[in-house]
Coordinates of C-alpha atoms in Angstrom, one line a residue:
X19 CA 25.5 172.7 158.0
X20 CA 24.9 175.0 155.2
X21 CA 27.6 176.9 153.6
X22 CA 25.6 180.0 151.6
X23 CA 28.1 182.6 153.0
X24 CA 31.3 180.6 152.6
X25 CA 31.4 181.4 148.7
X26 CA 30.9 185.0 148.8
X27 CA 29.6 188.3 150.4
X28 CA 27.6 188.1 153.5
X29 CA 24.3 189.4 152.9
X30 CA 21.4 190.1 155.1
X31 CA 19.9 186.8 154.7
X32 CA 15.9 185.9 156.3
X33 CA 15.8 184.2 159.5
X34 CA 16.0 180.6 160.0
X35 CA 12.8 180.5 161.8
X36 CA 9.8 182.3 159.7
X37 CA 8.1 185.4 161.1
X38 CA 4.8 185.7 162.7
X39 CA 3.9 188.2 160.1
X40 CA 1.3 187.3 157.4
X41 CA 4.0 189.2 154.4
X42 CA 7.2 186.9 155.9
X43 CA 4.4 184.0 156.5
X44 CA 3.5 184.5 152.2
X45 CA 7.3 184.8 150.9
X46 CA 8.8 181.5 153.1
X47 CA 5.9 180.0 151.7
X48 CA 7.3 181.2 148.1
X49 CA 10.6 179.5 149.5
X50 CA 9.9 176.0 148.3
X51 CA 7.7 176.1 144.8
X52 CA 5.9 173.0 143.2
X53 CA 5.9 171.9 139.4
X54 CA 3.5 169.4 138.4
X55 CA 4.3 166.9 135.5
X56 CA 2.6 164.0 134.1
X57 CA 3.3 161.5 137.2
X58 CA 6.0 163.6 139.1
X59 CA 6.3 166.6 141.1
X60 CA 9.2 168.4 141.4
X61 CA 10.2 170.5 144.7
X62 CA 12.0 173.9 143.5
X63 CA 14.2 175.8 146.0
X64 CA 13.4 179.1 145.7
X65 CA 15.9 181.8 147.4
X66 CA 17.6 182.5 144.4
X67 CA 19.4 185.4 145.9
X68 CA 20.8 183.5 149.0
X69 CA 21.8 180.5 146.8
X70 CA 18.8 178.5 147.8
X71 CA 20.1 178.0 151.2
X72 CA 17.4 176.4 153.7
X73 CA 15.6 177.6 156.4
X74 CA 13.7 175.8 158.7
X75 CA 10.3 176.5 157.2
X76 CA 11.9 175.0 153.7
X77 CA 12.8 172.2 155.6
X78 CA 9.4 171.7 157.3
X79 CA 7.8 172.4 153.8
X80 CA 10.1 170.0 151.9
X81 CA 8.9 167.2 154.7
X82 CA 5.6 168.0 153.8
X83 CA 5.5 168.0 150.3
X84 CA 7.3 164.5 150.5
X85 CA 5.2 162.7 152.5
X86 CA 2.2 163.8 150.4
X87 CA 3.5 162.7 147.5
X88 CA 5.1 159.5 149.2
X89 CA 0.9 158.6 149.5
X90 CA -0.3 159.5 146.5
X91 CA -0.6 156.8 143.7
X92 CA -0.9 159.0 140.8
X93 CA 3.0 159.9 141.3
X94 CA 5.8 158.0 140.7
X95 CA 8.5 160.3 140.8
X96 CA 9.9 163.1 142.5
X97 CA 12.0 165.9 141.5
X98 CA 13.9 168.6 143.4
X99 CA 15.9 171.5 141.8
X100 CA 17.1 174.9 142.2
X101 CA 16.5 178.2 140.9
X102 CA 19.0 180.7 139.6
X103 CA 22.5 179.9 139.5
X104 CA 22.7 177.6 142.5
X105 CA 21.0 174.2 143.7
X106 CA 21.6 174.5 146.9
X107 CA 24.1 176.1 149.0
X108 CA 23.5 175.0 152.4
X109 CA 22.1 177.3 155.4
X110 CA 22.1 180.3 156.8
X111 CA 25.0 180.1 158.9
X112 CA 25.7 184.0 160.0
X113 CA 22.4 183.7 161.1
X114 CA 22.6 180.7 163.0
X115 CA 25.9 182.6 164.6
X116 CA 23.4 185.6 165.5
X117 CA 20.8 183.5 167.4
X118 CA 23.9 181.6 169.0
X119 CA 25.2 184.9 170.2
X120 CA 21.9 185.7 171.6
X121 CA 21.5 182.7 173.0
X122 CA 18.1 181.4 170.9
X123 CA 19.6 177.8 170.7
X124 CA 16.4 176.6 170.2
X125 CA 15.5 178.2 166.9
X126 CA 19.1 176.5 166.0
X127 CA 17.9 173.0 167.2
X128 CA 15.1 173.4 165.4
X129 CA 16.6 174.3 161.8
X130 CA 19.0 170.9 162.1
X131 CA 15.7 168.6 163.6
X132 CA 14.0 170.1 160.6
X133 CA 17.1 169.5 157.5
X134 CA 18.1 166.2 159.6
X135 CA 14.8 164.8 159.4
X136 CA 13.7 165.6 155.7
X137 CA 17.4 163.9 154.7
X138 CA 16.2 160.8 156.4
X139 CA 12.8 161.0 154.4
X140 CA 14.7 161.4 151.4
X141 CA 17.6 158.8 151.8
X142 CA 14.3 156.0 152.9
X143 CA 12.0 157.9 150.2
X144 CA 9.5 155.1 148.1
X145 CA 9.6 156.4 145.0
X146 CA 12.3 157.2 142.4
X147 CA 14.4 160.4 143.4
X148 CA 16.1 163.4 140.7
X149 CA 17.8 166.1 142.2
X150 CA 19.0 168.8 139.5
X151 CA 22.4 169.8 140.9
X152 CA 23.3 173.0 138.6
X153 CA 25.2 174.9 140.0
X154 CA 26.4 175.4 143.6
X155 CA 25.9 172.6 145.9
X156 CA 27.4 172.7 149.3
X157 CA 26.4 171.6 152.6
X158 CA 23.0 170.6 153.6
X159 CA 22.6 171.1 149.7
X160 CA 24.5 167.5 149.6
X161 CA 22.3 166.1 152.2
X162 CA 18.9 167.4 150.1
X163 CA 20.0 165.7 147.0
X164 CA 22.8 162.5 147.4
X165 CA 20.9 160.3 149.6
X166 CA 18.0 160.2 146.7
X167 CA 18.2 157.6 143.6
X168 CA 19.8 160.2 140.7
X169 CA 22.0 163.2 141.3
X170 CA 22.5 165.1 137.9
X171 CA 25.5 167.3 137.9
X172 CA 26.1 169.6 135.3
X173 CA 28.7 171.9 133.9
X174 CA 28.0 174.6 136.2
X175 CA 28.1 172.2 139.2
X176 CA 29.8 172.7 142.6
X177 CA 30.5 170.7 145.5
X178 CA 32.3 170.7 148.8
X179 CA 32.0 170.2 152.5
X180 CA 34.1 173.0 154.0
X181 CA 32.5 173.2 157.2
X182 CA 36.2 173.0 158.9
X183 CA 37.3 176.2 158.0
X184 CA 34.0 177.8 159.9
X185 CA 35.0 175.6 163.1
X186 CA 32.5 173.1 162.6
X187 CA 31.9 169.4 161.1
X188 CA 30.6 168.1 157.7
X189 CA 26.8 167.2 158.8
X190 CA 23.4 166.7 156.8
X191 CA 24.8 163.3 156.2
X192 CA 27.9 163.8 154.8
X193 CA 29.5 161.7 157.3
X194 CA 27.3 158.9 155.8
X195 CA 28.0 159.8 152.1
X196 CA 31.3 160.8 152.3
X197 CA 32.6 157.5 154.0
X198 CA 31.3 155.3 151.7
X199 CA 33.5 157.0 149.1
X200 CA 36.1 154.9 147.4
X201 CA 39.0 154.5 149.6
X202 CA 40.1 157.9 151.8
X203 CA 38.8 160.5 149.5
X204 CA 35.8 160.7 152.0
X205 CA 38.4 161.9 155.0
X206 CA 40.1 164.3 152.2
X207 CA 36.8 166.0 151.2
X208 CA 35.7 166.8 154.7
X209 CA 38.9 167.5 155.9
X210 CA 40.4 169.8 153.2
X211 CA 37.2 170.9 151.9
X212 CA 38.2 170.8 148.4
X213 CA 35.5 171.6 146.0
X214 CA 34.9 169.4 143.0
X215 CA 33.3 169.9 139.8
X216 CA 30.9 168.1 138.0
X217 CA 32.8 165.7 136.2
X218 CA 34.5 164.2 139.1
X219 CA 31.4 164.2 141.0
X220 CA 30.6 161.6 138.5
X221 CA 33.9 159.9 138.5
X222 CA 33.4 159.6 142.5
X223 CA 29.6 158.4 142.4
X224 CA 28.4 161.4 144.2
X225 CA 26.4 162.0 140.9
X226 CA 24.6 159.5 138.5
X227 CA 24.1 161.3 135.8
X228 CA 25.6 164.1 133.7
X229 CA 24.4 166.9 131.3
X230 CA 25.1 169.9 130.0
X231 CA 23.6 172.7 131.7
X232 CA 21.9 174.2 128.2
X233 CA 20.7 170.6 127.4
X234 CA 18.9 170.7 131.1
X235 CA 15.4 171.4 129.2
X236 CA 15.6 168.8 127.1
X237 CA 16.0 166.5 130.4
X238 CA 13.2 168.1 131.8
X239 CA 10.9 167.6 128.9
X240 CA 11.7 164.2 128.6
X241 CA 11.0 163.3 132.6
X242 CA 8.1 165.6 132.2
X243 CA 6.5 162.8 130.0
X244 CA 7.2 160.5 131.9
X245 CA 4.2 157.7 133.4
X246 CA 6.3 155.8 135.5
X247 CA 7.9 154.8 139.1
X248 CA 10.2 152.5 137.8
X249 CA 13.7 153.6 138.3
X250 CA 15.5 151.7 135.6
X251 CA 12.7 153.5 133.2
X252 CA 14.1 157.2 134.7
X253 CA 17.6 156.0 134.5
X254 CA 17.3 155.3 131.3
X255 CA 15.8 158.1 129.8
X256 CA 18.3 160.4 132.0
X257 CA 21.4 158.5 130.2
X258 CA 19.5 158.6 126.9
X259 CA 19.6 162.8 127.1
X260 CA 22.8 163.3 129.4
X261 CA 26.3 163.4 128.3
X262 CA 29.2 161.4 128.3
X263 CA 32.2 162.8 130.2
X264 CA 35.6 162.0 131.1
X265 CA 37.9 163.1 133.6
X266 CA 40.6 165.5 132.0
X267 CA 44.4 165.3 133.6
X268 CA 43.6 167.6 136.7
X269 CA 40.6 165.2 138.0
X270 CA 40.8 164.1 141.5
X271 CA 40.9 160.5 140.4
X272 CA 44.4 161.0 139.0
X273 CA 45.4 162.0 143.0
X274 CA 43.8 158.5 144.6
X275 CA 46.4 157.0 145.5
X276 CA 48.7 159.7 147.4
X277 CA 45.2 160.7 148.9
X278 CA 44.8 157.0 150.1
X279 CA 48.6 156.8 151.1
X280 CA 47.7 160.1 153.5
X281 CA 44.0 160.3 154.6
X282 CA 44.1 156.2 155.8
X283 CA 46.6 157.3 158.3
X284 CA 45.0 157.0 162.1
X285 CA 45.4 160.4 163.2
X286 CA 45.2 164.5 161.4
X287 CA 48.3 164.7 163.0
X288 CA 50.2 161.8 160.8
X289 CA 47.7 162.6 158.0
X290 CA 49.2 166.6 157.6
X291 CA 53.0 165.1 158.1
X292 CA 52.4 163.0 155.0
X293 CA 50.6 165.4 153.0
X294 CA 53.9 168.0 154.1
X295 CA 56.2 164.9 152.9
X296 CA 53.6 164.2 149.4
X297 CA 53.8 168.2 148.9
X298 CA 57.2 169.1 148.8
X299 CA 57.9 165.7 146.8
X300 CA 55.3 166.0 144.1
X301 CA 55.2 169.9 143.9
X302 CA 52.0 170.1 142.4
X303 CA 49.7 173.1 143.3
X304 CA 46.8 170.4 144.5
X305 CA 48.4 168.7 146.9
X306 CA 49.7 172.7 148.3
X307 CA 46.9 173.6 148.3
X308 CA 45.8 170.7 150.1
X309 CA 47.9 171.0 153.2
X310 CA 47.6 175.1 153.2
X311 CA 43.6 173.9 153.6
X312 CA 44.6 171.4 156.3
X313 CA 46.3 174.1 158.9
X314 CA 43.7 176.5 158.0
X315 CA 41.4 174.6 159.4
X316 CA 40.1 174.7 162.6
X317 CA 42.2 172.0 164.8
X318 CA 39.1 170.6 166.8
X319 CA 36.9 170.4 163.6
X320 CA 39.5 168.7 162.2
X321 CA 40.1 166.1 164.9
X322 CA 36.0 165.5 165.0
X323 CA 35.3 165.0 161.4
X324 CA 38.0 162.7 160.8
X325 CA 36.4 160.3 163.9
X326 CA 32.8 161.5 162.0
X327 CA 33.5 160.1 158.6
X328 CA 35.2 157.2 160.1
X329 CA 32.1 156.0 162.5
X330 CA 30.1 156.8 159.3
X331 CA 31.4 154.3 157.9
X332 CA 30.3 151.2 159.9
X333 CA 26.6 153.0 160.3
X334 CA 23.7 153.5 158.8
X335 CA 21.8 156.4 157.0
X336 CA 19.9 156.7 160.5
X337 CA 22.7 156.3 162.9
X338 CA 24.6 159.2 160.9
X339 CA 22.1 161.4 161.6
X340 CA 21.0 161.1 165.1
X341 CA 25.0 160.9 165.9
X342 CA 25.7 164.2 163.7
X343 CA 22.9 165.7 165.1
X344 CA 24.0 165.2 168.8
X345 CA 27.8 166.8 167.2
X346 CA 25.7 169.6 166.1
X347 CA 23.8 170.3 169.4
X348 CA 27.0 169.7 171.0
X349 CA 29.2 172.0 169.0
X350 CA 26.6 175.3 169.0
X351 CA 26.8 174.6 172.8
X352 CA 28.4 177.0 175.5
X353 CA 31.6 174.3 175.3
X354 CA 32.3 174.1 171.7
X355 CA 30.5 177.1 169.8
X356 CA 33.4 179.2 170.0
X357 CA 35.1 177.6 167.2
X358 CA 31.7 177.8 164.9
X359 CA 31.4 181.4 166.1
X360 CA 35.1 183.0 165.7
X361 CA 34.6 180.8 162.4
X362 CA 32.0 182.6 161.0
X363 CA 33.4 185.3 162.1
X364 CA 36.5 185.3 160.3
X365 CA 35.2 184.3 157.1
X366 CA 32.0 185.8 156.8
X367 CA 31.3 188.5 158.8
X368 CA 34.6 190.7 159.7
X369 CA 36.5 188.8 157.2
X370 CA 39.8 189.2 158.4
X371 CA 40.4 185.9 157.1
X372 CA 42.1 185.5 160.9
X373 CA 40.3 182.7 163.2
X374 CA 41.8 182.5 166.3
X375 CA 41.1 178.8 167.0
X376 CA 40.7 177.7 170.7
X377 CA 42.7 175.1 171.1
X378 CA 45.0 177.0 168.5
X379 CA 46.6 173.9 167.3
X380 CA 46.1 170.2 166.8
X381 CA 48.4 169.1 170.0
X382 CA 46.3 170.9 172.1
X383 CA 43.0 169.1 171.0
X384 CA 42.7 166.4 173.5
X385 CA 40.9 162.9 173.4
X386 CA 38.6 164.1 175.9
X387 CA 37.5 167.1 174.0
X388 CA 36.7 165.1 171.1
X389 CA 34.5 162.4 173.0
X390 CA 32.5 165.3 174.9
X391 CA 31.5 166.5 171.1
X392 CA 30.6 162.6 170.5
X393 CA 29.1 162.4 174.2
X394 CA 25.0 161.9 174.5
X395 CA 23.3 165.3 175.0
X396 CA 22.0 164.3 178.5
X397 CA 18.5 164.1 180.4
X398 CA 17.1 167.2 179.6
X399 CA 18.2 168.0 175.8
X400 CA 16.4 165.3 173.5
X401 CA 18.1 163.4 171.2
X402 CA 17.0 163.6 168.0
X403 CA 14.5 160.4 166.6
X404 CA 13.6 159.3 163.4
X405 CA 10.8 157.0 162.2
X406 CA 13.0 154.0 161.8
X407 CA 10.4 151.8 162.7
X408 CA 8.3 152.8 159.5
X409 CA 10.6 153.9 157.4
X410 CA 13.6 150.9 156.1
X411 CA 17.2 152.5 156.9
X412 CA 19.1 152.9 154.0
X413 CA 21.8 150.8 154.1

């Protein structure tokens, strides 16, 4: 899901689905721009003032551009980066709360058909993969950039999967990336939300590669010369011009184990009793923070991404998607949108800060509840299907 409006200001953001007139036809085609380079071409999002968060045309645009330059022998490399003072912040999720309220469903199971199937593109892609992650990155901006070969992170760089606090579940793949994570920290990012910084993107292998933002040209220049597909050759030119970093005392890495000790346990309810026991023992405004994240949340999202990251991890790229797909479709329908919807509504639109959660608490949310949001879509509602046949899952 993308998360644009979770960091600031709702603004009147452009439909998901373009419109039929030839000046909104000319600007979502100015949504996704092209650089050419020696033997690369490099995707740039291009909604500087919505964060870059994607549409559904930048989705179907972003498929496009990839598959062209999957065939074309005089490119080795692909790029994809962000203007202004994001990379990418996810979707347009008051919008996607307008056309649920209206009941146009279909525009919204067209914008995650769209993102789901561009990620699995990208996570099979031929050809050596840099994604430019300056700035914000949240969401389906993970899900555009971390399946690929290199992830820069910069300075300026931030991450998180907070979809729990707007009553929904960490999708766009982050139930495959995030459970492959060392130990638990996979279940603590989706379930807390916490956001993370470049360095310990790094320090987590969510990013390759590191550089100072104001060094970025000198990165770009250097892949811009590039005549090559081979990914040890790109490597090595990106560690040649990044920089060396180390996590400083606050890093996440220094909280491992008590987030093992916690997020391993088998269920959110045993998982926010530890983290009330690790709180008031350690005292430390992380792990406070933490928990005050944790009963923020809403108490279905919480119970369904924890069973997401956790069948992520015995699954494939593929299998993620067509099984977060299925939560999404499920969880904008008449059953389940409520939480997404009061969620929105809380954070982004009224901003009372004051969801009223339905169930209102985590012994309410029942085993059956979670399964239906697992449970196929049925006869008439497609699931989704990718091109597995053609494409090698990345395992």
């Amino acid at each position: 899901m993308a998360l644009y409006a979770v960091l600031g200001g709702v603004r009147s953001l452009s439909s998901l689905q373009p419109s039929s007139s030839s000046a909104a036809a000319a600007a979502a085609s100015e949504e996704v721009l092209v650089e050419g380079k020696a033997s690369a071409r490099a995707a740039v999002l291009n909604r500087s003032g919505h964060l870059n968060a994607l549409t559904t045309t930048m989705g179907a645009r972003l498929n496009k551009f990839y598959m062209s330059w999957e065939d074309n022998p005089d490119i080795g490399f692909v790029m994809m980066k962000g203007s202004g003072r994001a990379f990418c912040a996810g979707g347009d999720v008051v919008r996607l709360h307008q056309l649920i309220s209206e009941g146009k469903l279909d525009e919204c199971k067209d914008f995650f058909k769209t993102l789901y199937s561009f990620i699995y593109v990208l996570g099979t892609y031929l050809k050596p993969h840099v994604a430019i992650l300056d700035g914000v990155t949240m969401g389906g901006g993970g899900g555009v950039s971390i399946p690929g070969t290199f992830r820069i992170a910069t300075d300026r760089t931030v991450f998180a999967t907070p979809e729990v606090h707007i009553g929904f579940h960490p999708d766009a793949a982050a139930s495959f990336y995030l459970s492959h994570l060392t130990g638990h920290v996979g279940e603590y990012l989706a379930l807390t939300g916490e956001k993370l910084n470049g360095v310990d993107m790094i320090a987590l292998g969510l990013a390759t590669h590191y550089s100072m933002s104001d060094r970025l040209n000198l990165v770009d220049e250097r892949l811009a010369t590039l005549l090559t597909d081979d990914p040890s050759v790109i490597d090595t030119s990106l560690t040649h011009y990044g920089d060396l970093v180390y996590p400083d005392k606050s890093s996440i890495v220094h909280r491992l184990e008590v987030i093992d000790k916690c997020f391993s346990l088998e269920t959110v309810e045993e998982i926010v009793d530890a983290m009330e026991i690790e709180a008031a023992r350690l005292n430390e405004d992380w792990s406070t923070l933490a928990l005050k994240r944790l009963k923020e949340a809403s108490p279905l999202a919480l119970k369904v991404s924890l069973r997401s990251i956790r069948e992520g991890r015995y699954q494939t790229l593929d299998e993620c998607l067509v099984r977060e797909y299925r939560m999404s479709i499920n969880g904008i329908s008449e059953k389940f949108s409520h939480e997404f919807r009061e969620g929105v509504r809380a954070r982004l639109v009224e901003k009372d800060l004051a969801p009223k959660w339905d169930p209102p608490a985590l012994e309410y949310v029942s085993a059956d509840m979670v399964d239906s949001y697992f449970a196929p879509l049925g006869e008439f509602e497609p699931e989704l299907t990718l091109p597995t046949e053609s494409r090698e899952a990345f395992v």
